[in-house]
XYZ file of C-alpha atoms in Angstrom:
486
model
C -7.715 -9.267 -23.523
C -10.232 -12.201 -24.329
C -10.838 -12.992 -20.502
C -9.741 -12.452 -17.286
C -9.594 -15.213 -15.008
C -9.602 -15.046 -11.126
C -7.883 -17.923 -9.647
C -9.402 -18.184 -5.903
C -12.374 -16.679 -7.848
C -14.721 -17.557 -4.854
C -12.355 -16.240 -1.541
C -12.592 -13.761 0.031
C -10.556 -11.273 -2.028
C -12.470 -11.926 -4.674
C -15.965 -11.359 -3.497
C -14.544 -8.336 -1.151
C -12.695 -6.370 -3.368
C -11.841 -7.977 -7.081
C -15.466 -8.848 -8.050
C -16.956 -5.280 -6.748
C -14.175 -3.722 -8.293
C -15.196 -4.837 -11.560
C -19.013 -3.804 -11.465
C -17.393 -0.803 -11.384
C -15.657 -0.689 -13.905
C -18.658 -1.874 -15.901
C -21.447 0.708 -14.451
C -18.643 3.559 -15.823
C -18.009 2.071 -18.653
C -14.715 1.065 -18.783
C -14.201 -2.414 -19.459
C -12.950 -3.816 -22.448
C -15.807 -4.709 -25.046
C -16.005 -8.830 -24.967
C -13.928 -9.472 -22.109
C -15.145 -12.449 -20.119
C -14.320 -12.977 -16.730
C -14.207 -16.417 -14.975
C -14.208 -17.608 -11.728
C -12.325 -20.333 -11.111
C -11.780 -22.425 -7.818
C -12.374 -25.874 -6.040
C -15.896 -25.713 -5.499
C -18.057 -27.911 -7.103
C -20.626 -25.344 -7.833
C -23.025 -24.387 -11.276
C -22.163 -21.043 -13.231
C -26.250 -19.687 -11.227
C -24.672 -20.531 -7.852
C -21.478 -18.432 -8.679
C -23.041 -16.108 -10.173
C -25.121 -15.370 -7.144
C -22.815 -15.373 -4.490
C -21.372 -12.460 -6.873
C -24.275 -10.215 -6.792
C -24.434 -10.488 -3.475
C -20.794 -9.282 -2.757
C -21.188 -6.976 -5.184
C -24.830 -5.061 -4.603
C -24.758 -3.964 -0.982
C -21.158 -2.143 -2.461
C -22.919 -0.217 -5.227
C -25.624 0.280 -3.417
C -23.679 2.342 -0.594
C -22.423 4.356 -3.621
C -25.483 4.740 -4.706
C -24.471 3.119 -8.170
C -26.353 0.348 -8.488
C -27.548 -0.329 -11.868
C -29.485 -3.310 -13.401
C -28.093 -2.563 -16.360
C -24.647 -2.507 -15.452
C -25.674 -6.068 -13.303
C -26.783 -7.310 -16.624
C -24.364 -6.763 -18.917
C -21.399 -7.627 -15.813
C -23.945 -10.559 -15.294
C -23.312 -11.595 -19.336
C -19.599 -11.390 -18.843
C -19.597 -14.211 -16.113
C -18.483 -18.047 -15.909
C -17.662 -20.403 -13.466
C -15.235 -23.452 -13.577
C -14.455 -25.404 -10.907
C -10.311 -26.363 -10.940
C -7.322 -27.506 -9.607
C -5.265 -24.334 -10.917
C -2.050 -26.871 -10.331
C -3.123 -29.323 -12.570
C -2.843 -28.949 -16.425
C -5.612 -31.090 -17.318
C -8.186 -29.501 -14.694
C -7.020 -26.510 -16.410
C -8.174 -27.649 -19.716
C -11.970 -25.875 -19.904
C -10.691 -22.688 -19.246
C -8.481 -22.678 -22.031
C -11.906 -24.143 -24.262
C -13.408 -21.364 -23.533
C -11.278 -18.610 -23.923
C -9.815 -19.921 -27.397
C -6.448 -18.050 -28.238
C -7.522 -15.016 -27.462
C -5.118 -13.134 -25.074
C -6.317 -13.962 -20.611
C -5.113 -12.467 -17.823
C -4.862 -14.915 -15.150
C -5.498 -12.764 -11.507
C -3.833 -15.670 -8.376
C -5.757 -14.455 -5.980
C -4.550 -17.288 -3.969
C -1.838 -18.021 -1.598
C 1.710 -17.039 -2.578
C 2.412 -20.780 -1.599
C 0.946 -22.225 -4.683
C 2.501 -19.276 -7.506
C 4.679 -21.524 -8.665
C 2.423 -24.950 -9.317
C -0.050 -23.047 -10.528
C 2.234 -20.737 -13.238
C 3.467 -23.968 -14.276
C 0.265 -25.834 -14.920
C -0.777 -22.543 -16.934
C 2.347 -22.756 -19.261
C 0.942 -26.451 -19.618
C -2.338 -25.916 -20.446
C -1.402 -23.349 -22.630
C -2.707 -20.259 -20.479
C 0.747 -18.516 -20.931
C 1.586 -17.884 -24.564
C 2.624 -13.909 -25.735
C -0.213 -12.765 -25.737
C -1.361 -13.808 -21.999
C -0.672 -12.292 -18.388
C -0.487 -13.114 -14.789
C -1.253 -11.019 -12.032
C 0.539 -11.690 -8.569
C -0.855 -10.457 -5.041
C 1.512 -9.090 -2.636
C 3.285 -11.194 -0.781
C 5.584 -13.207 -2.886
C 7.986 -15.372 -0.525
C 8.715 -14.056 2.917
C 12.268 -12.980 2.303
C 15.007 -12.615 -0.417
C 15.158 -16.633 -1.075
C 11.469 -17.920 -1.239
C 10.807 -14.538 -3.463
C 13.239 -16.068 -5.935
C 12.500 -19.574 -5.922
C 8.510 -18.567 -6.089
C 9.237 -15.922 -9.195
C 12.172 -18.289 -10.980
C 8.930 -20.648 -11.762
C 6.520 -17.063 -12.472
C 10.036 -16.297 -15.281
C 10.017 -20.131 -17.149
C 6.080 -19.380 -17.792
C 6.283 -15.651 -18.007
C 8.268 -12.909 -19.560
C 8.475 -9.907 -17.103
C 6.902 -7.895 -19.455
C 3.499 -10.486 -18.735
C 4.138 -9.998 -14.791
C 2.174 -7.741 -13.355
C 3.473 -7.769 -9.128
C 0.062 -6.262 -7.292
C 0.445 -3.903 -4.740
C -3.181 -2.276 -4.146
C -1.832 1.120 -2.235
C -0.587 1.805 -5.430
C -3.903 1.900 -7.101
C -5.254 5.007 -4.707
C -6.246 8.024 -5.804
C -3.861 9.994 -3.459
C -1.234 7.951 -3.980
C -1.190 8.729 -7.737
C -2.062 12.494 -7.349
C 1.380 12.386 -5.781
C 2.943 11.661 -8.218
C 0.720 14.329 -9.957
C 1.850 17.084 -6.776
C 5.362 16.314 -7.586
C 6.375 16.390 -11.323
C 3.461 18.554 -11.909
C 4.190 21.705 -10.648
C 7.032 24.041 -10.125
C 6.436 24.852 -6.373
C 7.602 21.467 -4.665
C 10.308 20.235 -6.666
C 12.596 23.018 -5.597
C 12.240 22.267 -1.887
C 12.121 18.683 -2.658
C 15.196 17.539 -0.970
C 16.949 17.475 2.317
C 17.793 21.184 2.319
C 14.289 22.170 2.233
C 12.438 18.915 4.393
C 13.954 18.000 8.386
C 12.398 14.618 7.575
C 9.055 12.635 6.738
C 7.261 10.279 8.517
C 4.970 6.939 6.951
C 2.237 5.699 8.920
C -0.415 2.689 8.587
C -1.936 2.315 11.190
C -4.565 -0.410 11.672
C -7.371 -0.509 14.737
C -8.482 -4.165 13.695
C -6.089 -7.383 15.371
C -4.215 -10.139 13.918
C -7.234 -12.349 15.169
C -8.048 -15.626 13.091
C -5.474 -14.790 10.528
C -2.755 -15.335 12.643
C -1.467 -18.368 11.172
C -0.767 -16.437 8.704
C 0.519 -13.079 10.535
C 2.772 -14.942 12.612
C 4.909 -16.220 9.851
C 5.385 -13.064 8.469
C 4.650 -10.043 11.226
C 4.543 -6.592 10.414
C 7.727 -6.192 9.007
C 7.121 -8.537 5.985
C 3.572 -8.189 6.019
C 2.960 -3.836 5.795
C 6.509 -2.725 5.793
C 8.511 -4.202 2.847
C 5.805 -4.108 0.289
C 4.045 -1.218 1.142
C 5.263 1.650 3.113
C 8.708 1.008 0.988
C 6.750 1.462 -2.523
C 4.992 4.954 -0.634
C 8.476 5.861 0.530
C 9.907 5.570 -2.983
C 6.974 7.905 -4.681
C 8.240 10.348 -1.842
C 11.829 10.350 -2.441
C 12.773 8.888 -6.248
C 14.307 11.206 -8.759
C 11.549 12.767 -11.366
C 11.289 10.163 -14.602
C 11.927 11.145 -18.204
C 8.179 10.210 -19.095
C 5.861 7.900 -17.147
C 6.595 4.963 -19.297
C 6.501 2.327 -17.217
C 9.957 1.682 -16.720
C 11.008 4.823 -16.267
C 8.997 5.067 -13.466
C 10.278 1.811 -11.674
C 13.633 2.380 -12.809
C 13.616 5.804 -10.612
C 12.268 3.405 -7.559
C 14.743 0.985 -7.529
C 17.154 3.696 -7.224
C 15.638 5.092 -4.029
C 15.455 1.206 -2.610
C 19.099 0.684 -3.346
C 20.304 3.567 -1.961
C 18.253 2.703 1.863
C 21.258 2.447 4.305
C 21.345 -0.891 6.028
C 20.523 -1.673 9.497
C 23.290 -3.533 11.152
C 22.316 -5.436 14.924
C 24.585 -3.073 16.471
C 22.372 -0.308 16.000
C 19.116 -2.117 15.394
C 17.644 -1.486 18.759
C 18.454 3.100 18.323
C 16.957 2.929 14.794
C 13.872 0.105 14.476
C 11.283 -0.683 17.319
C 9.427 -3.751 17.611
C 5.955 -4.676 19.598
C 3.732 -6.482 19.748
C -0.145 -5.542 21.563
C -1.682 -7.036 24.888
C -5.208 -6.337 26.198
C -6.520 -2.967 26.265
C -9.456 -1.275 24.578
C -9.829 -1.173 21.013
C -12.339 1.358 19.564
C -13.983 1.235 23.067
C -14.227 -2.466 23.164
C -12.179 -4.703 25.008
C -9.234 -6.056 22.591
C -7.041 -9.458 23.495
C -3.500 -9.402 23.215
C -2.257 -10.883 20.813
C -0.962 -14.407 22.557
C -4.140 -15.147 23.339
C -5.503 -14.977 20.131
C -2.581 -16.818 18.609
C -2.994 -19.269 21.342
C 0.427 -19.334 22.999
C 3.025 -16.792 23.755
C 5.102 -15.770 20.486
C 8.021 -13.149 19.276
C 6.115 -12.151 16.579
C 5.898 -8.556 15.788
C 2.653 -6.942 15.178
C 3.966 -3.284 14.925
C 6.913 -2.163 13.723
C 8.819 1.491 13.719
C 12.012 2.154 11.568
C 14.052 5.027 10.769
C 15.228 4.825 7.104
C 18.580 7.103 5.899
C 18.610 7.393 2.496
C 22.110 7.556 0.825
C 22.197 9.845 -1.744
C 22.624 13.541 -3.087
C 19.108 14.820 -2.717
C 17.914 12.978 0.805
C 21.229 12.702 2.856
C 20.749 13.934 5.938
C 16.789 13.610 5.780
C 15.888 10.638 7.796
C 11.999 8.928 6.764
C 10.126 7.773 10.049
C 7.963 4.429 9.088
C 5.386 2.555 11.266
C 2.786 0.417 10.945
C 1.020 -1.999 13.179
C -2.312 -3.360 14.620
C -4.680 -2.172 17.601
C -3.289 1.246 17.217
C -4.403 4.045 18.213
C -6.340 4.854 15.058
C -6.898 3.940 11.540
C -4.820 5.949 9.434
C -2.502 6.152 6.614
C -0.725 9.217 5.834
C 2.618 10.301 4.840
C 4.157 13.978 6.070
C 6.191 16.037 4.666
C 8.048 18.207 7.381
C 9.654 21.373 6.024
C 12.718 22.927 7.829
C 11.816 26.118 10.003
C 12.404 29.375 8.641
C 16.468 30.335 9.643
C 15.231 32.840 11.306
C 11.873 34.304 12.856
C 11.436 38.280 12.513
C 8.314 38.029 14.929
C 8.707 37.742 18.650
C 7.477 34.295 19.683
C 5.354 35.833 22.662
C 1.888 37.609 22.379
C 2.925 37.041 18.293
C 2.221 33.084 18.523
C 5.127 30.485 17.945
C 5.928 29.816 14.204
C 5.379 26.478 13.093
C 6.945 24.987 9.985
C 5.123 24.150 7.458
C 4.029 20.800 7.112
C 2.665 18.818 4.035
C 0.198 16.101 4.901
C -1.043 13.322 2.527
C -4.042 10.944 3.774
C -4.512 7.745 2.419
C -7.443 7.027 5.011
C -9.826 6.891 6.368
C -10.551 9.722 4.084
C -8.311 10.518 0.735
C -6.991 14.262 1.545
C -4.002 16.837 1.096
C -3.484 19.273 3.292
C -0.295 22.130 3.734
C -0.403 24.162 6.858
C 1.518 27.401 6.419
C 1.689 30.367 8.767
C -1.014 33.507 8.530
C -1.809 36.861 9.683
C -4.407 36.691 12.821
C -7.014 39.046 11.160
C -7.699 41.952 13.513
C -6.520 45.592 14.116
C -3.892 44.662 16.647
C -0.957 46.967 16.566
C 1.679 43.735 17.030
C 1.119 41.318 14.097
C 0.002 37.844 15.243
C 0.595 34.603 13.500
C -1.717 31.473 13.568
C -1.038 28.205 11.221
C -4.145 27.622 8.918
C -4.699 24.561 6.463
C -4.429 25.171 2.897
C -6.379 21.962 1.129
C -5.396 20.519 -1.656
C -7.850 18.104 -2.035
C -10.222 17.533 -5.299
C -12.789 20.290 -5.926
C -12.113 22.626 -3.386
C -12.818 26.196 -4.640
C -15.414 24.852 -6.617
C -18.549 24.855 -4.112
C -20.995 23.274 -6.840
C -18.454 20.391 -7.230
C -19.705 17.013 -6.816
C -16.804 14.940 -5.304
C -16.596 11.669 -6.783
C -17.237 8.266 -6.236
C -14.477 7.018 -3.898
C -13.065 4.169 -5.606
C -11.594 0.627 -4.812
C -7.662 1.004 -5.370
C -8.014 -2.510 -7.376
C -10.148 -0.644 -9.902
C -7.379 1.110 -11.268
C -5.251 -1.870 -11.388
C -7.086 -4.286 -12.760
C -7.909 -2.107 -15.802
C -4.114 -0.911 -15.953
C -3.626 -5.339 -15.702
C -6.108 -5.559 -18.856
C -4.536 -2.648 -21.070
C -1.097 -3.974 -19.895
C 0.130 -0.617 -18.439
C 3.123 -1.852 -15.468
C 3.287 1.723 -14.316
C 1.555 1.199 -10.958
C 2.879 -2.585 -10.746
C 6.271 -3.727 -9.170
C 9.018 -4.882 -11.406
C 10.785 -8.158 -10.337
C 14.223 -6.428 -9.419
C 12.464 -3.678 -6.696
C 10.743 -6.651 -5.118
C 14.537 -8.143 -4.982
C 15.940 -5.255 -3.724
C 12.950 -4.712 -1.364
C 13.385 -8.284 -0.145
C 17.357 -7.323 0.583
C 16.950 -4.809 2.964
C 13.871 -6.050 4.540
C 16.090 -9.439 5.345
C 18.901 -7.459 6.571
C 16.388 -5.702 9.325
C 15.563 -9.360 10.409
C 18.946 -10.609 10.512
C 19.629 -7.699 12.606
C 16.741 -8.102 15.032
C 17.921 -11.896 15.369
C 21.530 -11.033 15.991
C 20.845 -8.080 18.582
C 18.364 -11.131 20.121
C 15.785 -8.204 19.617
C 12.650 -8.997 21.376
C 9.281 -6.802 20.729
C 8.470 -4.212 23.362
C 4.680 -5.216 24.410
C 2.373 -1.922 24.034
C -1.709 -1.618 25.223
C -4.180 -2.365 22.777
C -5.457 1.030 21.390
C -2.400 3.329 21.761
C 0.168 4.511 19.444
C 2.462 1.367 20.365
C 5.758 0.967 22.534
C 7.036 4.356 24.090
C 10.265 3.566 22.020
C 8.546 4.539 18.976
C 8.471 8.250 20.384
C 11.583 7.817 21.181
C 12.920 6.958 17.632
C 11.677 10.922 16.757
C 12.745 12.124 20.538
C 16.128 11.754 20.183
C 16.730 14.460 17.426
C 13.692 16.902 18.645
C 10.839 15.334 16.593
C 7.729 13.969 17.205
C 4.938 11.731 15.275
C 2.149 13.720 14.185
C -0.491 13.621 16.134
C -3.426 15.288 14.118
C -4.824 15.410 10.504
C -2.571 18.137 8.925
């Protein structure tokens, strides 16, 4: 690639995540030798002003990880332009394409969805979308099965899929990828990896932070189109899709459309015993007072702002084995994590008295606050007790444990990964145009079951766990959320 240029180059996105991201990338190393990178948005600013506001997104980041360089400022420093654009027009578009020459760009729209589709078409027009060129898209394209497809028909008559590259940053963590590493690389789980072995798994995001003054946004889209269909569904297919022939790229996606297909729809008869909706009122947030969410919106509304499902997936290996999902804001906590809940043992040869109950083991991937994998088995109490006593412990499986002299490393931005997987034009971690369509499908068919039940949200305090039905999805069949780290 000859350049990358960020569309929205001067949001917040950029500056926040994209821009740090690539200092980075260029303090380890790792970015391509000559590859310029441009910012490119409406204001009318010089390539010094730009280039300023960047450094000071971008130090008070490395700095925290301790990894500030002035080297690495001055050679990202070399790498930087500015132009100010309409990304819709052609013509505006016309000194980015001086600049670059033929050489191959990847053009990052770190803009809203709403204007994919002007803006792929002025590239194709200015000449920004030949063979050798790419576009990256942030999540979300469209808000349901119809605006996805008229938004990515106009991505297809500038782009070839193979030039797509669908972002999705929970793809790009570390933890995310070791599973796929946990998985396929070792003989232990794959065994047990099915509904024989597993009673079920449970998906949460949970957010402390409200919809506050994004909730023009938010309230188009709530937390069903906004967390759930992009994604908790890509971490549920990692979980549950068939081992690949190879990690090529398609092999990989092909295996996740086949998990999204086979999600059993949600009809409004039974919408209201399988999905919960809610939405917060005032409570306290982190110990602060929070406002519910109609007053920050201004006026009351039926958007959701949390949202619990139970998914059945339809197929040989996870019939049976229902996957728990929930996300929302003001919770309870800030955490991601998907569990892995093994069946009990068939049957217990220690008495459950003075010996300690038996717990079934339970594999726990964190996403955050903190990146960790834990598996709590059963053990031995150590002592000279005559009757043997059990306790759970917590295996880790976390990087450099066993190694005390380890150094653990520098916690990365998930966009770091993908933007340099964007540049080398590796799709692996990216979503291919038919899982987004088949995502979109069953997302839409929730909906249209929440509006035919006339399925309001259940209103939950500010700083809990959300509505009491959520407990109630698990409560039904004996289950229960986890509650701790592991």
């Amino acid at each position: 690639m000859a350049a990358l240029v960020l569309f929205g180059g001067g949001g917040d996105l950029a500056m926040r995540m994209l821009l740090p991201s690539l200092y980075f990338l260029e303090y380890d190393g790792l970015l391509p030798d000559g590859l310029k990178i441009i910012g490119a948005a409406r204001s009318d600013e010089s390539r010094d002003e730009y280039v300023a506001k960047v450094r000071s997104a971008v130090e008070g980041k490395a700095r925290a990880e301790d990894a500030w360089s002035d080297d690495a400022w001055a050679r990202l420093d070399a790498r930087l332009d500015y132009v100010p654009v309409d990304a819709t027009d052609p013509v505006s578009l016309k000194p980015i394409k001086d600049r670059v020459g033929d050489g191959g760009v990847t053009s990052f729209l770190a803009v809203s969805p709403s204007l994919y589709g002007r803006i792929v078409t002025a590239l194709k027009a200015a000449g920004l979308a030949e063979a050798t060129d790419r576009v990256v898209l942030e999540k979300p394209v469209g808000r349901d099965l119809q605006s996805f497809l008229q938004i990515d028909d106009a991505v297809a008559h500038a782009f070839s899929e193979d030039q797509v590259f669908r972002i999705d940053h929970y793809l790009g963590k570390e933890t995310v990828q070791n599973l796929i590493a946990l998985r396929f690389g070792n003989t232990i789980f794959e065994p047990l990896w099915n509904s024989l072995s597993i009673d079920h798994v449970q998906i949460t995001v949970g957010e402390t932070v409200g919809v506050g003054d994004r909730w023009p946004y938010y309230d188009e889209y709530g937390a069903l189109r906004d967390m759930l269909q992009n994604h908790m569904l890509q971490l549920l297919c990692l979980v549950a899709m068939e081992p690949p022939s190879d990690l090529d790229p398609d092999s990989v996606r092909n295996e996740k459309v086949k998990v999204i297909r086979s999600l059993r729809p949600i009809t409004k008869d039974e919408a209201e015993q399988v999905t919960v909706r809610g939405q917060y009122v005032a409570g306290l947030s982190e110990g602060k007072p929070a406002k519910p969410y109609s007053e920050e919106r201004g006026q009351p509304s039926d958007t959701e702002t949390f949202v619990a499902v139970r998914v059945d997936i339809d197929n040989w290996r996870w019939a049976g084995t229902p996957f728990f999902l929930r996300t929302g804001k003001r919770l309870a906590e800030k955490r991601t994590e998907i569990v892995i809940q093994f069946k009990p043992v068939p049957h217990s040869i220690f008495d459950h008295g003075e010996r300690g109950h038996i717990e079934a083991n339970r594999l726990v991937i964190e996403l955050q606050p903190e990146e960790d994998i834990s598996l709590s088995v059963m053990n031995k109490k150590p002592g000279l007790d005559q009757r043997m006593k059990l306790q759970p412990i917590q295996m880790s499986l976390s990087w450099g444990q066993g190694d005390k002299d380890a150094k653990p490393p520098r916690r990365r931005i998930a966009y770091e990964r993908l933007l340099l997987d964007a540049l080398a034009g590796d799709s692996t971690l990216f979503v291919r145009r038919d899982e987004a369509e088949q995502a979109w499908k069953w997302v839409d068919e929730v909906s249209d079951a929440w509006r035919g039940a006339a399925f309001k949200p259940r209103y939950y305090t500010a700083g809990t766990w959300g509505p009491s039905e959520s407990d109630r999805l698990l409560e039904r069949d004996g289950r229960a959320w986890n509650t701790g780290h592991g």
